[in-house]
Every structure is written in C-alpha cells, then in structure tokens.
Tab-separated table of C-alpha atoms in Angstrom:
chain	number	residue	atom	x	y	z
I	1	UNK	CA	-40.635	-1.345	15.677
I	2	UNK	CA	-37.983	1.251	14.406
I	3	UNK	CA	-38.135	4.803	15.691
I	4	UNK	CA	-37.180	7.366	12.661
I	5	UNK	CA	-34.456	9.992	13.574
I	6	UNK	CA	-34.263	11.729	10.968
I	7	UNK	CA	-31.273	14.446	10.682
I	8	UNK	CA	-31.527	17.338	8.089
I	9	UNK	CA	-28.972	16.836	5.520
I	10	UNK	CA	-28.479	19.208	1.831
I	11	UNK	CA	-30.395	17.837	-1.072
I	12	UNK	CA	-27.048	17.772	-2.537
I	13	UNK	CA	-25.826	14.581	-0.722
I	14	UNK	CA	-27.292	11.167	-0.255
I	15	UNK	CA	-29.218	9.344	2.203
I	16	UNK	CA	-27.466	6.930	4.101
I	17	UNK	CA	-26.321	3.462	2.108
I	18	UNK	CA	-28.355	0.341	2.151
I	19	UNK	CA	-27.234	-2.178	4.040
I	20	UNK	CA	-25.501	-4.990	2.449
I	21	UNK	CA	-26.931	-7.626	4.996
I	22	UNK	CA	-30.507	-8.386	6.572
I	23	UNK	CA	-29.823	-7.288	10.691
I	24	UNK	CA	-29.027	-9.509	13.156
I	25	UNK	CA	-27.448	-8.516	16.578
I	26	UNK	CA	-28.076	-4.812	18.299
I	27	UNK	CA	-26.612	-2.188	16.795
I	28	UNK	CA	-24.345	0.413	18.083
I	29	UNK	CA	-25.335	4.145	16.770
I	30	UNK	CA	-22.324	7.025	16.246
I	31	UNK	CA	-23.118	10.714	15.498
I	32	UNK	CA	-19.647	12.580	14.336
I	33	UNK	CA	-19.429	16.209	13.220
I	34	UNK	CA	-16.843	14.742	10.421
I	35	UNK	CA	-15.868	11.066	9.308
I	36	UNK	CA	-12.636	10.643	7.371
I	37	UNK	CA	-13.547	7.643	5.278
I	38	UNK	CA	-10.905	7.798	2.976
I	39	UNK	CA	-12.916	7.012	-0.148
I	40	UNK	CA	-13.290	10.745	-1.235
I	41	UNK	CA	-14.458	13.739	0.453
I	42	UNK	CA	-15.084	13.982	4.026
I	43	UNK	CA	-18.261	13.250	5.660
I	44	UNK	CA	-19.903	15.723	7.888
I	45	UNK	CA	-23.274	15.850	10.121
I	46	UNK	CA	-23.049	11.714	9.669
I	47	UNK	CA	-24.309	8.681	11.790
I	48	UNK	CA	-23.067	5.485	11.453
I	49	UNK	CA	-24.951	2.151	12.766
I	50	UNK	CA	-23.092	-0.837	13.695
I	51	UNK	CA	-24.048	-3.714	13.869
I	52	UNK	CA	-21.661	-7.284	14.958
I	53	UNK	CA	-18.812	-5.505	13.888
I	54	UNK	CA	-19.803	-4.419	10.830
I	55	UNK	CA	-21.051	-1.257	9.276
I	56	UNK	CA	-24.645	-1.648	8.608
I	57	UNK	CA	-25.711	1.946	7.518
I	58	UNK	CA	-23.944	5.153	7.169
I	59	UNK	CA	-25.188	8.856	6.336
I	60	UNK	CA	-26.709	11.568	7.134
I	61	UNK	CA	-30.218	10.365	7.341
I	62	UNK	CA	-30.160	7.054	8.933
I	63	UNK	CA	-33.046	5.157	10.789
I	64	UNK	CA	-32.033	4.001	14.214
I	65	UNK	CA	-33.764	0.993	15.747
I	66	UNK	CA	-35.318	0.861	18.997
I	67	UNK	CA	-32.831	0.026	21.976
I	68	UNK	CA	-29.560	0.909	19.803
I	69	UNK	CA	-26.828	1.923	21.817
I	70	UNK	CA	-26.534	5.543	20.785
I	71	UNK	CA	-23.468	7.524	20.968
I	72	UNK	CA	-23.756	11.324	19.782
I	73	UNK	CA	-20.366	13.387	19.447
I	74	UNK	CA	-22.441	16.185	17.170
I	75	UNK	CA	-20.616	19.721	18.415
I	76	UNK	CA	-17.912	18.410	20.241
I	77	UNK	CA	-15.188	18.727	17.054
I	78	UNK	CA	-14.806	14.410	17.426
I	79	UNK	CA	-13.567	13.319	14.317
I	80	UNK	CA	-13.458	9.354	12.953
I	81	UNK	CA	-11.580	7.734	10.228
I	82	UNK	CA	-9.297	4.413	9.553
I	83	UNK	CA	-6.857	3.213	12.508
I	84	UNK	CA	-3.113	4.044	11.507
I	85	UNK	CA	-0.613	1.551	10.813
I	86	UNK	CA	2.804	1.069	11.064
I	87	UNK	CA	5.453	-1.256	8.788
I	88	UNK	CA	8.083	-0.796	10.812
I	89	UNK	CA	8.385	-0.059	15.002
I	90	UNK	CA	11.018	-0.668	17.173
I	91	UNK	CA	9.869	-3.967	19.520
I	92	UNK	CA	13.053	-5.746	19.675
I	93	UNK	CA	15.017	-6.218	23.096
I	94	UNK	CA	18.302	-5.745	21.077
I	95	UNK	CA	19.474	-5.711	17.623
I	96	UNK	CA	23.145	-8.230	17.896
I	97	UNK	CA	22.539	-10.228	14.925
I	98	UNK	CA	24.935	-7.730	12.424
I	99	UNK	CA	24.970	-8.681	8.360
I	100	UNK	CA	25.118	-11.470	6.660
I	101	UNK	CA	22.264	-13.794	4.604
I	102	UNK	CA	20.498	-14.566	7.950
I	103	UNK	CA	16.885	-14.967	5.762
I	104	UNK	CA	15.679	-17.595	7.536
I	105	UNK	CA	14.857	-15.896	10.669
I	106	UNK	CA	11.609	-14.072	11.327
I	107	UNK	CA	11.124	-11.233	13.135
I	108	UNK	CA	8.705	-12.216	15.487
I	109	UNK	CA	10.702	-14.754	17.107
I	110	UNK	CA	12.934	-11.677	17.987
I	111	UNK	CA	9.995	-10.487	20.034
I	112	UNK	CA	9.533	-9.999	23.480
I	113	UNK	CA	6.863	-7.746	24.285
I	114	UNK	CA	6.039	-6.083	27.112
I	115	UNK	CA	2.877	-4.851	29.392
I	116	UNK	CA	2.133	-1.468	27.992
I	117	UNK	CA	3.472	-2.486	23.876
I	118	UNK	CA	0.173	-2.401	22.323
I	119	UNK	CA	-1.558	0.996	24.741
I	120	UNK	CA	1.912	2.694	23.791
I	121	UNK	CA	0.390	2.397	20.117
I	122	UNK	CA	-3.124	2.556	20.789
I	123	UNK	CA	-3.109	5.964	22.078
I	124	UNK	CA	-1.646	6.952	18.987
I	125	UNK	CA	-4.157	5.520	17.021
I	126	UNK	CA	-2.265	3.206	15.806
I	127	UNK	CA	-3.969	-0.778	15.473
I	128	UNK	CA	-1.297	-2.370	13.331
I	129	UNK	CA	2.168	-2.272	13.279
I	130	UNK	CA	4.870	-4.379	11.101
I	131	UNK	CA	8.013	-5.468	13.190
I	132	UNK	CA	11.730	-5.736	11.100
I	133	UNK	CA	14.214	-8.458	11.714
I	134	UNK	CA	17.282	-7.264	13.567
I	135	UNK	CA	20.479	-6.690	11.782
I	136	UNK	CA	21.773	-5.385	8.279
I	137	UNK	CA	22.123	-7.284	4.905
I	138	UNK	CA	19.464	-9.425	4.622
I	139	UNK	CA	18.486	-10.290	8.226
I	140	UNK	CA	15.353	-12.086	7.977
I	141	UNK	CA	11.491	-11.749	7.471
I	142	UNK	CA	8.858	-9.169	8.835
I	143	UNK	CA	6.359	-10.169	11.037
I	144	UNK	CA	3.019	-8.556	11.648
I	145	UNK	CA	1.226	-7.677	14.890
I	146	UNK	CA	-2.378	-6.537	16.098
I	147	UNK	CA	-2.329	-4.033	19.211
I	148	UNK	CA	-4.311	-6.130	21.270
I	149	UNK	CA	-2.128	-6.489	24.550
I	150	UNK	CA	-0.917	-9.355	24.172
I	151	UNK	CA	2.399	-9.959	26.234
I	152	UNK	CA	5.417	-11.848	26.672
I	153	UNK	CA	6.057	-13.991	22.942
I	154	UNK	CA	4.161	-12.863	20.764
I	155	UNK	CA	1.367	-14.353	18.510
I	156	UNK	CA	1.759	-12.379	14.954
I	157	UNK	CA	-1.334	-11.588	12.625
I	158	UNK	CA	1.014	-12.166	9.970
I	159	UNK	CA	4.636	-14.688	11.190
I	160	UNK	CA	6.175	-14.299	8.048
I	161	UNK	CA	5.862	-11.581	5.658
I	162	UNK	CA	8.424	-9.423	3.337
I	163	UNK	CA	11.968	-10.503	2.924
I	164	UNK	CA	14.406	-7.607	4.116
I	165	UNK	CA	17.231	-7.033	1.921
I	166	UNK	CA	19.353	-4.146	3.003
I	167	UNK	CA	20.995	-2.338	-0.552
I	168	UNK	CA	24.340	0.098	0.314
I	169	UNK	CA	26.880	1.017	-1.550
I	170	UNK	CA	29.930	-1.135	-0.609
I	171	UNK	CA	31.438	-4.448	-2.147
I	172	UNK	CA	30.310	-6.584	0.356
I	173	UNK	CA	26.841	-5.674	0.514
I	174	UNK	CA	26.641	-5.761	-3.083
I	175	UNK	CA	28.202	-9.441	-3.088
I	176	UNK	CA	25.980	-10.352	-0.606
I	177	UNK	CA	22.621	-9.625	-2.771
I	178	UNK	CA	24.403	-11.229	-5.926
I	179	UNK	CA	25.668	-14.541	-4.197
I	180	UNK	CA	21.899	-14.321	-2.479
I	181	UNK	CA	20.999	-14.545	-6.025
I	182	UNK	CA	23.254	-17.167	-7.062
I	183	UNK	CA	22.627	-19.313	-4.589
I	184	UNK	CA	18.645	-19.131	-5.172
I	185	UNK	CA	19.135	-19.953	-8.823
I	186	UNK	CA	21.187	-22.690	-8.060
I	187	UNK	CA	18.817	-23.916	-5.575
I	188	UNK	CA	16.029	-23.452	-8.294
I	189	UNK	CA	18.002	-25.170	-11.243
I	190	UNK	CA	18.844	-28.326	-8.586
I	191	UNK	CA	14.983	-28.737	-7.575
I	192	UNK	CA	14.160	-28.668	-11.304
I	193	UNK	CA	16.666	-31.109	-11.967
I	194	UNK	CA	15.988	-33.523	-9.244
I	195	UNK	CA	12.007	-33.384	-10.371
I	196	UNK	CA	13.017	-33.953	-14.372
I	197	UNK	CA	15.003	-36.895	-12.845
I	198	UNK	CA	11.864	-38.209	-10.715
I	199	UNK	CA	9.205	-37.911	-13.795
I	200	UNK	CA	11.800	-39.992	-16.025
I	201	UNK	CA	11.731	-42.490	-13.089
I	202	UNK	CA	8.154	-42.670	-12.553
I	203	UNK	CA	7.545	-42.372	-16.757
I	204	UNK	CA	10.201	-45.645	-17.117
I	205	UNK	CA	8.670	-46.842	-14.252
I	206	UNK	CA	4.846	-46.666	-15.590
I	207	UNK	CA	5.748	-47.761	-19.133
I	208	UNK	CA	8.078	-51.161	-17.670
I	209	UNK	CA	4.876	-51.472	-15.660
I	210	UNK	CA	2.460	-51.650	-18.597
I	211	UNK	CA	4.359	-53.499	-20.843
I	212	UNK	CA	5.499	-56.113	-18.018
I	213	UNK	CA	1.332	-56.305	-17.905
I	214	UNK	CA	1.088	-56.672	-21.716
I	215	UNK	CA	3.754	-59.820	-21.525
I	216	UNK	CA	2.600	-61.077	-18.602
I	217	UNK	CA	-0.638	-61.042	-20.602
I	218	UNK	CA	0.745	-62.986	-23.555
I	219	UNK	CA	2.789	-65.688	-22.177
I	220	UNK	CA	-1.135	-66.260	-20.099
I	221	UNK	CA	-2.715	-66.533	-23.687
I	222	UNK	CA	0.393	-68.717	-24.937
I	223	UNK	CA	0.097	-71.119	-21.696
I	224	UNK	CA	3.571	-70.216	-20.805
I	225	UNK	CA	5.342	-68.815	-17.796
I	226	UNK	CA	6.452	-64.651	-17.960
I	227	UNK	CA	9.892	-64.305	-18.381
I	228	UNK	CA	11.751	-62.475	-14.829
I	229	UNK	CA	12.357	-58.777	-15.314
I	230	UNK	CA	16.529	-58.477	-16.923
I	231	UNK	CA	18.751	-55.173	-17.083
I	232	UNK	CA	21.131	-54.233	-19.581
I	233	UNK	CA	23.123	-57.474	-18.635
I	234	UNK	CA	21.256	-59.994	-18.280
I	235	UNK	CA	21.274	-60.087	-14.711
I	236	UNK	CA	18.116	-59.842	-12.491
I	237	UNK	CA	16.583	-56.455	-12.422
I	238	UNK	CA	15.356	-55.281	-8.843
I	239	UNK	CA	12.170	-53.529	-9.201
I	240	UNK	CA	11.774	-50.808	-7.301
I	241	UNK	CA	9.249	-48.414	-7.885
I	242	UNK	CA	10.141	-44.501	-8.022
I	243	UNK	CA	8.044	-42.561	-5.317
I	244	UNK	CA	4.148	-41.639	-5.861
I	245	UNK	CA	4.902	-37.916	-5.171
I	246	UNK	CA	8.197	-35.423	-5.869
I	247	UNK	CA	9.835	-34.213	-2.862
I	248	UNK	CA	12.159	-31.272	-3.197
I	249	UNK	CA	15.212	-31.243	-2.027
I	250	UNK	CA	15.985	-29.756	1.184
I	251	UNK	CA	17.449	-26.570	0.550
I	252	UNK	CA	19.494	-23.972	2.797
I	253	UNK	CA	16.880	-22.497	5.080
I	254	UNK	CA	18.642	-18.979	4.520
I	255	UNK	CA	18.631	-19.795	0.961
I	256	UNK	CA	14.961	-20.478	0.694
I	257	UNK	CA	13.255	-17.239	1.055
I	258	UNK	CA	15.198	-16.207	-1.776
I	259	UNK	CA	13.777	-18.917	-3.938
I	260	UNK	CA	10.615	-18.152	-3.045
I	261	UNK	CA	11.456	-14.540	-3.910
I	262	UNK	CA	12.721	-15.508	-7.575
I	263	UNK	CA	9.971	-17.497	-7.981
I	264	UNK	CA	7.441	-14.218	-7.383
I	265	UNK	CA	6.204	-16.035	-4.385
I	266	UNK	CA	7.350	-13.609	-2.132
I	267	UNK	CA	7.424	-9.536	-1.710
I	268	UNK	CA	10.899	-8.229	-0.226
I	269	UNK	CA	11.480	-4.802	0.564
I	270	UNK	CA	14.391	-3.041	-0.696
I	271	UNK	CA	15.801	-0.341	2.415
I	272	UNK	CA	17.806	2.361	0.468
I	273	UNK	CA	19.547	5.204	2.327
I	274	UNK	CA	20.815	7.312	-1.153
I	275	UNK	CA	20.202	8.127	-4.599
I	276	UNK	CA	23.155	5.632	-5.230
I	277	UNK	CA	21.869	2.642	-3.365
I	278	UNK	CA	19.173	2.976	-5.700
I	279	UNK	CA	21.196	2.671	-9.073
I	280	UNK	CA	23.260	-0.541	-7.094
I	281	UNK	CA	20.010	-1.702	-6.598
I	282	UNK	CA	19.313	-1.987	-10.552
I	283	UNK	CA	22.462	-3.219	-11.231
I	284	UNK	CA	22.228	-6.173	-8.716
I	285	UNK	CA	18.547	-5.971	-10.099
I	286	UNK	CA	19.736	-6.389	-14.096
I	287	UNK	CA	17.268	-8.316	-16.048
I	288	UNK	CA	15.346	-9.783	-13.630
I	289	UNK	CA	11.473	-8.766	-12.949
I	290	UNK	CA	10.766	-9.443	-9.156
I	291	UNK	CA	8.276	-8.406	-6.957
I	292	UNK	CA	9.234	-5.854	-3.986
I	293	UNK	CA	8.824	-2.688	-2.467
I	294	UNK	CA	10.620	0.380	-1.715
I	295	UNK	CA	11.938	1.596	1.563
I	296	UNK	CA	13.495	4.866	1.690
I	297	UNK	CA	15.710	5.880	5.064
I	298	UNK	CA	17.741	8.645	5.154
I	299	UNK	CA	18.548	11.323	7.634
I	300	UNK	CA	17.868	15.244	7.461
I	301	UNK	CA	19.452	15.269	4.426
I	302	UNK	CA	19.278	13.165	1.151
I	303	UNK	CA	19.565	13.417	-2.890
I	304	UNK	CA	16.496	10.730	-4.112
I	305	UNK	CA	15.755	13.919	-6.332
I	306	UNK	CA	18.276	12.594	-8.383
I	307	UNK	CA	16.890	9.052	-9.133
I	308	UNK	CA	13.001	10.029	-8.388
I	309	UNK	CA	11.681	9.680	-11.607
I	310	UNK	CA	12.702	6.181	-11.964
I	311	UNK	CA	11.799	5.046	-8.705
I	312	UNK	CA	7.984	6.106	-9.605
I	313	UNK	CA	8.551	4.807	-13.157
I	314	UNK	CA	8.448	1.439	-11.360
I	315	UNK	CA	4.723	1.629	-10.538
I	316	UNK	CA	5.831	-0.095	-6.937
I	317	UNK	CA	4.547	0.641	-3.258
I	318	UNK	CA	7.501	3.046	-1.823
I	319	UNK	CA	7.873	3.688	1.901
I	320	UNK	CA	9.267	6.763	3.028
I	321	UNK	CA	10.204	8.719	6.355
I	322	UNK	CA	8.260	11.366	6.915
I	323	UNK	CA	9.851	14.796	7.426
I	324	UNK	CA	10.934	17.902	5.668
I	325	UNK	CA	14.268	17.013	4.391
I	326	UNK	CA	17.073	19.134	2.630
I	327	UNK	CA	19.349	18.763	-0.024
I	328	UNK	CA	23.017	17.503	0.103
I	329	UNK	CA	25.337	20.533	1.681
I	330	UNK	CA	22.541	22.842	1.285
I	331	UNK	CA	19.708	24.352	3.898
I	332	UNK	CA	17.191	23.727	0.314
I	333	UNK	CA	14.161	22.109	2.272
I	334	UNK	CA	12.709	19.559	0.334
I	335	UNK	CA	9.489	17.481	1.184
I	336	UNK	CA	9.881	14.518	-0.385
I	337	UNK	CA	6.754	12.419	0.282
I	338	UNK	CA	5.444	15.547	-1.697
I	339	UNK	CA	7.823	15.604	-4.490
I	340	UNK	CA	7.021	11.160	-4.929
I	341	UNK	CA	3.318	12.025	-5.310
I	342	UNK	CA	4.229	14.521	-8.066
I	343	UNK	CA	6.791	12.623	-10.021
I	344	UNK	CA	3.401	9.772	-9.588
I	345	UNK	CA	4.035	7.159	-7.199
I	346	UNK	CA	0.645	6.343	-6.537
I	347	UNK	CA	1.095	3.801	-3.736
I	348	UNK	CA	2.754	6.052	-0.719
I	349	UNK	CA	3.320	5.077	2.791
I	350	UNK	CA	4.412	7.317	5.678
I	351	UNK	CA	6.431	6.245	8.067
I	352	UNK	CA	8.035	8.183	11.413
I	353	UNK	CA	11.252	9.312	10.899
I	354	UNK	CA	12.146	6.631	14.089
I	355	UNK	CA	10.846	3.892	14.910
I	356	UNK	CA	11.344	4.836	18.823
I	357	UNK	CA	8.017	5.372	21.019
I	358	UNK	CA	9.074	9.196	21.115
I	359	UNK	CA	9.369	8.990	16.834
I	360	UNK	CA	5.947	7.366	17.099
I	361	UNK	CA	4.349	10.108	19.012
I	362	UNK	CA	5.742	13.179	16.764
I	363	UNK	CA	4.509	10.967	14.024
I	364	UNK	CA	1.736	13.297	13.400
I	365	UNK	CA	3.612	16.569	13.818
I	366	UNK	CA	6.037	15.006	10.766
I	367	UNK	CA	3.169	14.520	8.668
I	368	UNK	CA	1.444	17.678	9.337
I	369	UNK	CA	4.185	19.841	8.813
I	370	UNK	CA	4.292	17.738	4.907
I	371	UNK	CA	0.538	18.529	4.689
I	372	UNK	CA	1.245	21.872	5.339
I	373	UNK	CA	4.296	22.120	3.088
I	374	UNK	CA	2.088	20.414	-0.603
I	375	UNK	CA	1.512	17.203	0.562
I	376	UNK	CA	-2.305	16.430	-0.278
I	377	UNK	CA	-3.797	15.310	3.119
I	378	UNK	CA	-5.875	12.327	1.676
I	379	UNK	CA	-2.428	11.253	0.179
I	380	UNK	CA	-1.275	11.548	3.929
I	381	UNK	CA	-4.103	10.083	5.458
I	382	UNK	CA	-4.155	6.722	2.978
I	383	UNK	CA	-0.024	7.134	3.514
I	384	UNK	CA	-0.818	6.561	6.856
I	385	UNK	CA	-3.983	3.675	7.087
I	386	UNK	CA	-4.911	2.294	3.567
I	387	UNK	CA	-2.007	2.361	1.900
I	388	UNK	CA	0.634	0.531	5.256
I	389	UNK	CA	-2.029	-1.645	5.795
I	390	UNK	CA	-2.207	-3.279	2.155
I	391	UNK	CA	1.598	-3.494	2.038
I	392	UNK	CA	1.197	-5.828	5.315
I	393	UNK	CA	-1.394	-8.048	3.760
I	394	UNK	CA	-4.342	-6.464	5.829
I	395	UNK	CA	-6.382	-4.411	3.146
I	396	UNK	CA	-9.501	-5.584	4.662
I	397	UNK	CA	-9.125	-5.057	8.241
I	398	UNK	CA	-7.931	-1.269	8.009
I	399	UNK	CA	-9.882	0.151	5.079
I	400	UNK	CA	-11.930	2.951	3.786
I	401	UNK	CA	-14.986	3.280	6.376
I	402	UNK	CA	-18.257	2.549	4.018
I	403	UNK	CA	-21.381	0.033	4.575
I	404	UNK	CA	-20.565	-3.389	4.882
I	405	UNK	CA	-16.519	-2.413	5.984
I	406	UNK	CA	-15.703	-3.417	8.975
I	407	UNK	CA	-16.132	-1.105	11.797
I	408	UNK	CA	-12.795	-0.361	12.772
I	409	UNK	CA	-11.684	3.283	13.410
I	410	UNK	CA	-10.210	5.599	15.719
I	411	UNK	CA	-12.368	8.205	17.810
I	412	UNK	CA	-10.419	11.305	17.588
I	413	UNK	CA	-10.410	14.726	20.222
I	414	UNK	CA	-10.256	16.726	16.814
I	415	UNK	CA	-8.595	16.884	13.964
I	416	UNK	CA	-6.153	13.484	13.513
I	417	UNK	CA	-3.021	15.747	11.856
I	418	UNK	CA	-3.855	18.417	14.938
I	419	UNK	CA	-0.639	17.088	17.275
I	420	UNK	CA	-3.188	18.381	20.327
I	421	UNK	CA	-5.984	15.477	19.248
I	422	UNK	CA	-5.984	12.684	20.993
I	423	UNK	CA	-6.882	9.061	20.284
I	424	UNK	CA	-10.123	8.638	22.542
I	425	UNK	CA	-10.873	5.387	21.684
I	426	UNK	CA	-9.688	2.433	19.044
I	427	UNK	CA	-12.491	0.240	17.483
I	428	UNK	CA	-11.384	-2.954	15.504
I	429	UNK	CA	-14.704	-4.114	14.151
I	430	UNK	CA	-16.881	-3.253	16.244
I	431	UNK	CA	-15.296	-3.939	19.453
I	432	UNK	CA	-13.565	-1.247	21.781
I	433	UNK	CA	-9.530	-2.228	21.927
I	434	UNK	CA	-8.929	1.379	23.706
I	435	UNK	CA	-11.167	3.769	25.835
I	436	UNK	CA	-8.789	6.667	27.238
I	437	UNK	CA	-10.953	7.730	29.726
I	438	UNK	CA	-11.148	4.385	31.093
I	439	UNK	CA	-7.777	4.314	30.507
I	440	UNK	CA	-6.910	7.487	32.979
I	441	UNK	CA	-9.119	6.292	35.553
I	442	UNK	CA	-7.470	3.153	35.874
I	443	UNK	CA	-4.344	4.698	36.221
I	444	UNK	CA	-5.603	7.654	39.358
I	445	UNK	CA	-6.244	4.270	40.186
C-alpha cells in the first residue's frame, strides 16, 4: 500500500517525473525548500525519492511509499544541488621533478594521501577532484580521485587522464613542445613503416604459401615429386613464416603519450599564464588539429583580453582561476570568467585561484564575488559541478539532479555561493560519504 502526501504546488509547474524504472529496494524521501538541479531554473517546495542510489521521482507532488525513510528540510533554508569538483588540488608530498618531457609519469603515483585528504574536501562539498603531475614542461598525466577516504597510495577513479603540457614564452619551452612533436611523428611514421613492412611479409608470405599449394598440387596430378622451395640464387630458401599479428614497436615511454595525443587518442591540457603563451601556443600548434583543453593561470593581474576572442573561437573546454583580476599596470578590475562567457566559450570551468586547502575553502567567496560582479550563477554553478566533472571523464556521476540521475548531491546550510553555508552532508548515489554532525561529534569525541 502507498500512502499519498500530497504537497500543494502552482498549476503552473509539473507533477513530479515518472520514474524511469519499476521499484525495487526502500526508498529514501528528501523535502528541500530549493534544489539546484542545474538543468534550468531552480526547484522550490520539491521532494525527491530515492531509491538504490538512484533518483526514482522528483517534484512537487510526489507519492511516498509506506516505510520510506523520510527526511524533511521544508523551512530550514537547506538547499541541494550537484557535488563540486575539482581538476586540479594540491595532494602531492613535494613537487622535485622540474621540466623536461617527463610524459610518462602519472600523477597518481606521485600520491601519498593522508587521513583527513578526502573530509578536507568533503566539507567543501567537493566529491571529485583531478590531481596534476609535479613539475613544469610536460611532466606527466592527470590522475583522478573520488573523496572516499581512502589513505596511504592511492586507488584513482581515473590513473591516467589528460597529458600536461606546460606553454611559456621562452626558447626552451618552446623547443621542448616542438621536439615533443617531432619525436611523436617520428615515432608514428616508424610504427607505420614497420606494419607496411609486416603486411608485405605476411602478403609474400600467403601468396608463396598458395602457390607452393598449387605446385605441390600439380607435380601430385603429374606423379612427380614438388620441387624444394629456391631464392633468388638458387640456394635453399628457409621458410619462415612472418608473425600472425603486428606488434608495434616499442616506443619511448615519454614519447608515447604524445603519439597517442597526435593520433586524437588523447586530451592534453594546455596551462597558459599570458596573452602571449597563447599566440606560442598556435605557433607550436601550426597546422595541426588536436584535441585539448585550455588552462588559464595567472596571478592578480593578466592581459587574456587581448587574445580572448580567439581562445573562444576554438569552441574548446577552458579552465580558468577564479577571481576578480586587473589589467596589466592598471587597478582596471576585470572578471574574466565573465568576460569568456561573453566573448562565448560555452564550456567554462572554475577553478580556486590555489590549489592549497586554504584556496579550496575561499573557493566559494572567489566565485561569489564573480557572480556578483556579471557572472551568470548557473554558468558558475555548471563551472563548478557539470562542466569539471565532464572534462575528467565523469559526466555521469556528477550531473544535473533529474529522475533516473544518480543521487549524488550535496546537502547545503543555505545558499552554496553564501561563504557562511556549510556542506551538511555529501551523497554519491545514494549513499552518505559525509554527515557533519556526525562528523563534530566524533571529534568532542
């Protein structure tokens, strides 16, 4: 039997969505004031049912069935929406590796972590986070982690992900992403080679093969003994057949990624600190179409006005740190992330302006004061959730809260750009990852 609980709602909106899925386990009930799904406006006066990790109903008249665990946050300001996520935090011990090609590390064998890693993000809301290889050039590949307190070496979502190719200004960084280059097509052109080589062997190989069979065939027919196999010669040919399958050729490991890159088998992301690094980065770039993403780092002050347009003619993800910025020799404040949107990069992530536990929690101050400044806040909101999440592969674990998503969000005091609100609790479908009040009483503890 299902008991109705019916909540008033304006003719204007919908009942709740049908489930996508016939019910199974018991289902979990939440009553919010306001739900920040991300796919349009705001939700308010909502319940959500969940049900074995998934969302099973959502809106503002819902049907609860009997013995549902019911939890009802109506008047107390709680607001839900998509956990944040992070491409880039600070987990590394130490960063000693310096420049150079070093592409064949990955960053999470650079890990270490320790007890509290995962609660220091969790009470920031924060499920996801992407972790960069140490060092400058191109220092290796990103590695992905879930906030789920794991310790000591880690065991990443996501070992090996974008290829990290650091773009400045000077000669030697500009030689190393050329001779990166270089070396790849080489790489490429010796692989093709070496297979071209192998289907002539295995082609001479087949055809000796069948027309060996055909005399063998006619000296049977003639009574008469086939004549032994002769090279060019006349001396005794040694058959020996060509391999059933091409193996490559081992390449550099720190030349690899790169292939793989050229190839469009891989996504790097381009870190540029200046309007310049940008135009080195076409150059180096030239002709070629690859696939990649935009980082942008810079400090309180930076020109990107300069070279914005073309960075959004590109159509590509950019990543930028967060903050009110200003322009070169001038107290001109500029908010970039705003100024992106508007020139129309459509794919936008915010990042903290450090990657440090203190950058991580004034995270939300940085992209409030942007909000407050022109940024739209659904642009910051997706900047912050949808939109890091996708660029780490992970689209469908943090994503826009609807029936049949997952039901993974973040329970929030109030509002989540209010710096005040607090995290009260992190679900990743379904199941609680962080409960601060437990969390406080284990620590009076």
């Amino acid at each position: 039997m299902l008991a109705s609980m019916l909540l008033l709602m304006p003719t204007a909106l919908p009942v709740a969505q049908e489930p996508t899925r016939d019910p199974v386990g018991r289902a979990t009930v939440y009553r919010f004031d306001t739900i920040e799904t991300l796919d349009g406006e705001a939700l308010k006066n909502v319940t959500m049912l969940v049900r074995d990790g998934i969302i099973e109903r959502m809106g503002q008249v819902v049907v609860v069935p009997e013995n549902a665990e019911v939890h009802d946050y109506r008047g107390t300001g709680k607001v839900a929406m998509p956990p944040f996520a992070l491409t880039h935090a600070d987990l590394l011990n130490s960063d000693r590796r310096g420049g150079g090609r070093n592409a064949r590390f990955l960053a999470a064998d650079s890990l270490w972590l320790a007890e509290d890693w995962a609660n220091d993000l969790l009470e920031e809301g924060i499920l996801l986070v992407g972790v960069d290889p140490p060092g400058n050039g191109m220092p290796g590949r990103t590695s992905v982690l879930l906030a789920d307190n794991q310790v000591g070496v880690p065991d990443p979502l996501v070992a090996d992900l974008h290829l990290k190719v650091n773009v400045q200004g000077s000669s030697s960084s500009k030689r190393l992403v050329r001779d990166g280059f270089k070396a790849a097509d080489k790489a490429i052109k010796t692989e093709e080679k070496a297979k071209a080589d192998w289907e002539k062997a295995r082609a001479d190989w087949d055809a000796a093969q069948k027309k060996k069979a055909e005399e063998a065939e006619a000296a049977k027919k003639k009574g008469e003994k086939p004549a032994a196999a002769k090279d060019d010669k006349g001396k005794g040919k040694d058959d020996k057949e060509p391999p059933k399958e091409f193996t490559a050729p081992k390449m550099d490991p720190n030349v690899e990624p790169l292939v793989d890159w050229v190839r469009k088998e891989r996504v790097a992301q381009i870190w540029l600190g200046s309007a310049a690094d940008w135009l080195h980065w076409q150059d180096l770039l030239g002709e070629r179409e690859l696939p990649y993403e935009i980082v942008l780092r810079h400090g309180n002050s930076q020109n990107f006005h300069e070279v914005i347009d073309q960075i959004a003619a590109t159509g590509l993800r950019v990543d930028v740190a967060v903050g009110i910025s200003y322009l070169p020799y001038t107290r001109t404040r500029v908010n970039l992330p705003a100024e992106l949107i508007a020139a129309g990069v459509e794919k936008l992530i915010l990042s903290p302006r450090s990657s440090s536990l203190s950058g991580i929690q004034s995270y939300r101050l940085s992209v409030a004061q942007v909000v407050g400044e022109g940024l739209d806040r659904a642009i910051a909101l997706r900047g912050m959730s949808l939109e890091p999440a996708a660029s780490m592969g992970q689209e469908e674990r943090i994503t826009a809260l609807a029936v049949g998503a997952p039901a993974t969000f973040v329970i929030w005091s109030g509002d989540p750009l209010d710096p005040m609100s607090e995290a009260l609790e992190v679900l990743s479908e379904g199941e609680v990852l962080y409960d601060r009040a437990k969390a406080e009483k284990e620590e009076q503890r």
